[in-house]
Coordinates of N, CA and C in Angstrom, one line a residue:
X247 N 94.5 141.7 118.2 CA 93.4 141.3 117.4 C 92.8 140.0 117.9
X248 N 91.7 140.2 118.0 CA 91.1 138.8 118.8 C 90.4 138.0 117.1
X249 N 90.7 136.6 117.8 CA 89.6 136.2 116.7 C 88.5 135.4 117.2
X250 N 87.5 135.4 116.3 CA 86.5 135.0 116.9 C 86.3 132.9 116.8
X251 N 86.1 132.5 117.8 CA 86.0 131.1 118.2 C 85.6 130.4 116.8
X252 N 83.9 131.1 115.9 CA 83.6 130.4 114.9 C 84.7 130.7 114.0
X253 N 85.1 131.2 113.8 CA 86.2 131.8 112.1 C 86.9 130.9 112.6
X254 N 87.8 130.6 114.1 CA 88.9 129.6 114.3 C 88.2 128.4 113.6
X255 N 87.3 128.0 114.0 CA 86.2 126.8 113.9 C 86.2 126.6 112.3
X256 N 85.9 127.2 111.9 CA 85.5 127.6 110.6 C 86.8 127.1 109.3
X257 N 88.5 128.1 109.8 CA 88.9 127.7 109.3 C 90.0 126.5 109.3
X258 N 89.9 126.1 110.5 CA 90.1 124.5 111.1 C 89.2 123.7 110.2
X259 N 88.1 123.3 110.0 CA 87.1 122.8 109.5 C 87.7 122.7 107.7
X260 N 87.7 123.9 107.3 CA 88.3 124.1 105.9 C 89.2 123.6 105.3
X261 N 90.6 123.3 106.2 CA 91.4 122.9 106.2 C 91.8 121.5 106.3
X262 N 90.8 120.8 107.3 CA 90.6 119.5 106.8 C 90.0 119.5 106.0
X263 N 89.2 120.0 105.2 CA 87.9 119.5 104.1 C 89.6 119.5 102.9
X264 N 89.9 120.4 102.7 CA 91.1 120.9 101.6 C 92.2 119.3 102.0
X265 N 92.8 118.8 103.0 CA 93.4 118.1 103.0 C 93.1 116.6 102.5
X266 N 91.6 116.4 103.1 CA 91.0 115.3 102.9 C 90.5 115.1 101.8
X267 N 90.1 116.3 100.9 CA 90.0 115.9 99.6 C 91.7 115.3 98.6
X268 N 92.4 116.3 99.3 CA 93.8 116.1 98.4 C 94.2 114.5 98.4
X269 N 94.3 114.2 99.5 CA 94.7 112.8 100.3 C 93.8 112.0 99.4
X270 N 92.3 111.9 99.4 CA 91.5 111.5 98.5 C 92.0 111.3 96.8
X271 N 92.2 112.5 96.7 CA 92.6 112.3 95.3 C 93.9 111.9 94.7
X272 N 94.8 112.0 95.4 CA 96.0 111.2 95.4 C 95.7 109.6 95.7
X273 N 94.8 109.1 96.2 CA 94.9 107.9 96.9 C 94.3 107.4 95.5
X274 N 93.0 107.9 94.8 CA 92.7 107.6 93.6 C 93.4 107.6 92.1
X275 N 94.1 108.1 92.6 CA 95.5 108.4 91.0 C 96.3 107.3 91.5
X276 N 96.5 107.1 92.8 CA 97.6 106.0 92.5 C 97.0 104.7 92.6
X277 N 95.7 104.7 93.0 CA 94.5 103.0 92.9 C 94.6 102.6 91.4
X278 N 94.3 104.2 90.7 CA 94.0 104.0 89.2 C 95.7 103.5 88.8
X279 N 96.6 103.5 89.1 CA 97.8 103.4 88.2 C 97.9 101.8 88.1
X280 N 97.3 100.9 89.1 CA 97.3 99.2 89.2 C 96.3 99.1 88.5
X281 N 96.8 98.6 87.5 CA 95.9 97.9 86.6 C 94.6 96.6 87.0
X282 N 95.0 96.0 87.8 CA 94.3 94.8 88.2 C 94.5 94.6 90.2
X283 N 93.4 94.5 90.3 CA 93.4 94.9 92.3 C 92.1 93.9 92.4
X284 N 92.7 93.4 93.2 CA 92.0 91.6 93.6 C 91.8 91.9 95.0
X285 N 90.4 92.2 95.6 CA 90.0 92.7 97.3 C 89.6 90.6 97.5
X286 N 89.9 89.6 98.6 CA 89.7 89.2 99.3 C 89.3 89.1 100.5
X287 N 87.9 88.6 101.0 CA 87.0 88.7 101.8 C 86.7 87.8 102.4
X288 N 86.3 87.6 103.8 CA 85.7 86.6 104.1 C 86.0 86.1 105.6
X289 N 85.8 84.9 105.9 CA 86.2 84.7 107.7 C 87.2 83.7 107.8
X290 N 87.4 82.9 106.9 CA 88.6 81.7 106.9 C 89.2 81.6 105.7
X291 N 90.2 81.7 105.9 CA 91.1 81.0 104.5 C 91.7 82.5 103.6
X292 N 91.7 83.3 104.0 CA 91.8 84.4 103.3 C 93.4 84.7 103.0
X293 N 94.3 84.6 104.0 CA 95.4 84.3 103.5 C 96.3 83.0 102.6
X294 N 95.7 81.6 103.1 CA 95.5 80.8 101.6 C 95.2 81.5 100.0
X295 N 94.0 81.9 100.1 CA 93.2 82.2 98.9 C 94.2 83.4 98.1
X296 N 94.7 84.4 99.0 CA 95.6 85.3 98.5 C 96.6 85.1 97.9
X297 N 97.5 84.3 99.0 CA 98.6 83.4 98.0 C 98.9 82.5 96.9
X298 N 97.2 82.0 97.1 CA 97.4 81.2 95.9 C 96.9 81.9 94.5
X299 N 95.7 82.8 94.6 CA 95.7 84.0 93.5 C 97.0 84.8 93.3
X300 N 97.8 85.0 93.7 CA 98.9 86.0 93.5 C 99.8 84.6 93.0
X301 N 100.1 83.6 93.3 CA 101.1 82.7 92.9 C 100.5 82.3 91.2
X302 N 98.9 82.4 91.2 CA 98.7 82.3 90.1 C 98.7 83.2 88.8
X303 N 98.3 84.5 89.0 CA 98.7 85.4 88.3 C 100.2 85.8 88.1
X304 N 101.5 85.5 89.4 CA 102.9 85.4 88.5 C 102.8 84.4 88.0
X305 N 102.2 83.4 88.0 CA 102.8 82.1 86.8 C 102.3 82.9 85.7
X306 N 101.0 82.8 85.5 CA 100.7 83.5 84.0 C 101.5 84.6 83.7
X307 N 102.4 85.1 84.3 CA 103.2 86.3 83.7 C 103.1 87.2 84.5
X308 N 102.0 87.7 84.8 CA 101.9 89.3 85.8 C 102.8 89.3 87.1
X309 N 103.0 90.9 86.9 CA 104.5 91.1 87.9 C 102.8 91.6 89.4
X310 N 103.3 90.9 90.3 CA 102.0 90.5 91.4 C 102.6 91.0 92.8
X311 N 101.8 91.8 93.3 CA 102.3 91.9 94.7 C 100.9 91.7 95.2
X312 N 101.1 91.5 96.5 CA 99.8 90.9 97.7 C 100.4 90.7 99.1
X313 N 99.5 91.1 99.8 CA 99.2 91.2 101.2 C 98.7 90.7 101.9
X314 N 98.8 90.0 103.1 CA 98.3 89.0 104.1 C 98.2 89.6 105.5
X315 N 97.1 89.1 106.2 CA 97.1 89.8 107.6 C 96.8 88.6 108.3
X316 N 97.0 87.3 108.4 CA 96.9 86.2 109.4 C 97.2 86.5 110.3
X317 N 98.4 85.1 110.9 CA 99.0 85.3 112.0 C 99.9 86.3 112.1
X318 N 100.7 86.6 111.6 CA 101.3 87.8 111.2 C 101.0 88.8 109.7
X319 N 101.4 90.2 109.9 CA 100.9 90.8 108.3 C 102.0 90.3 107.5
X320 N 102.3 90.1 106.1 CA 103.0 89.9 105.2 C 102.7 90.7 103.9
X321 N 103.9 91.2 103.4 CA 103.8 91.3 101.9 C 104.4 90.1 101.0
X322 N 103.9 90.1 100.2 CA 104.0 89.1 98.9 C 104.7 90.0 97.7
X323 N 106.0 89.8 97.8 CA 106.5 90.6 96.4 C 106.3 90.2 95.5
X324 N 106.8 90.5 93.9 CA 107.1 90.2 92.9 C 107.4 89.0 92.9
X325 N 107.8 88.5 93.2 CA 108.9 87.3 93.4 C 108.3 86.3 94.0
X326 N 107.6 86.3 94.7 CA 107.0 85.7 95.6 C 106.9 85.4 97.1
X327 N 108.1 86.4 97.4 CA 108.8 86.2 98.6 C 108.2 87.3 100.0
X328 N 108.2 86.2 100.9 CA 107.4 87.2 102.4 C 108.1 88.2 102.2
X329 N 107.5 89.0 103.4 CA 108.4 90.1 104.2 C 107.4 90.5 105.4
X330 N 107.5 90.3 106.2 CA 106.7 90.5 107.2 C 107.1 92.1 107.4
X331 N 105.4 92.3 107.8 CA 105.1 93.6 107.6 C 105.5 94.2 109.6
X332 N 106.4 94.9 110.3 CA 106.5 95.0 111.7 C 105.5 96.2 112.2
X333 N 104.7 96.6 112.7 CA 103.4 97.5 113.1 C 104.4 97.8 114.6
X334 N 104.1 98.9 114.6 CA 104.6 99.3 116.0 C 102.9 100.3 116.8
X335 N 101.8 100.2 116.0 CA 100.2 100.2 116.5 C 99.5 99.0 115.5
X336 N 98.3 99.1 115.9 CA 97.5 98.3 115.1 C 97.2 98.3 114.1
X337 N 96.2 97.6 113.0 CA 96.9 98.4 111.9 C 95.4 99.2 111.4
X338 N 95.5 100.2 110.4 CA 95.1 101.1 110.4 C 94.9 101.3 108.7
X339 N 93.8 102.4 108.3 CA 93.9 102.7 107.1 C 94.7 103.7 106.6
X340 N 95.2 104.2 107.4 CA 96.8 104.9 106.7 C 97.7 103.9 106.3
X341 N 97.9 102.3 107.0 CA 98.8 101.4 106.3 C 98.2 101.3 105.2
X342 N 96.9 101.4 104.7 CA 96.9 100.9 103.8 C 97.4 101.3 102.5
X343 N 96.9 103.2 102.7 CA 97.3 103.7 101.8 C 99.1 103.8 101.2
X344 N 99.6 103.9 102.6 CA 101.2 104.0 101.7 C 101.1 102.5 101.5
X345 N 100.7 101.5 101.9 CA 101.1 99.9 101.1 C 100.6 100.2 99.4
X346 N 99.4 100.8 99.7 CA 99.1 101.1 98.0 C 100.0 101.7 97.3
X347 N 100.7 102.8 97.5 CA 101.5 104.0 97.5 C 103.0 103.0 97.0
X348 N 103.2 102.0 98.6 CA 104.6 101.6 97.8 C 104.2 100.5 96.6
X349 N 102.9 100.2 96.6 CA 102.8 98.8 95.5 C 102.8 99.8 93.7
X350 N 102.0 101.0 93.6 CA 102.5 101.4 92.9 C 103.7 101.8 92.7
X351 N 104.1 102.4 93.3 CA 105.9 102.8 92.8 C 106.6 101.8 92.2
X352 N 105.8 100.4 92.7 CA 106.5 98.9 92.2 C 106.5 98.9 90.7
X353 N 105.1 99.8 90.2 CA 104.8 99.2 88.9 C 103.9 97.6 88.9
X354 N 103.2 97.1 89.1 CA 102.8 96.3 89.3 C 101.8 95.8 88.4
X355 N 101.5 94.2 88.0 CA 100.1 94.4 87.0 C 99.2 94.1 88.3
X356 N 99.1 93.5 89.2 CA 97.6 92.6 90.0 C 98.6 93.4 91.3
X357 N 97.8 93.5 92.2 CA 97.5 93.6 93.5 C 96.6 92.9 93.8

């Protein structure tokens, strides 16, 4: 049985559309489960600005995690404490998502 090039085409095509929605909607259920998600922007100072919003929301109580991409990437636990993040490529928006992914599992109130 031969198959024809468009049907391959076709359900190649479909297949991603089916994954990329799922991936989508998973990435939305677990965005939704952080209550409070603080995006920092800009050209200078952005890992200051992070640290010191995330050091200020655990003082006020909230259990905080945050992320830094300076000189090196870092996570910011609970606790306050680094962890340098080691990339074996650049980094990418698939880091992002499992960072999302492990920050929920944390339970977290602020990202």
């Amino acid at each position: 049985m031969v198959i024809s090039p468009l049907v391959l085409l076709g359900t190649v095509v479909l297949i991603l559309l089916i994954a990329g929605y799922v991936e989508a909607s998973n990435h939305r259920r677990i965005i939704a489960a952080i209550p409070l998600r603080i995006h920092v922007n800009g050209t200078r100072g952005k890992s200051s600005v992070t640290r010191l919003i995330a050091a200020g929301l655990r003082a006020g109580g909230l259990r905080t995690f945050a992320k830094t991409t300076g000189t090196a990437p870092r996570i910011i636990n609970a606790e306050g404490k680094d962890r340098i993040i080691h990339r074996l490529r650049s980094a990418s928006i698939g880091e992002q998502i499992r960072l999302m992914r492990y920050f929920a599992k944390e339970k977290p109130d602020a990202v």
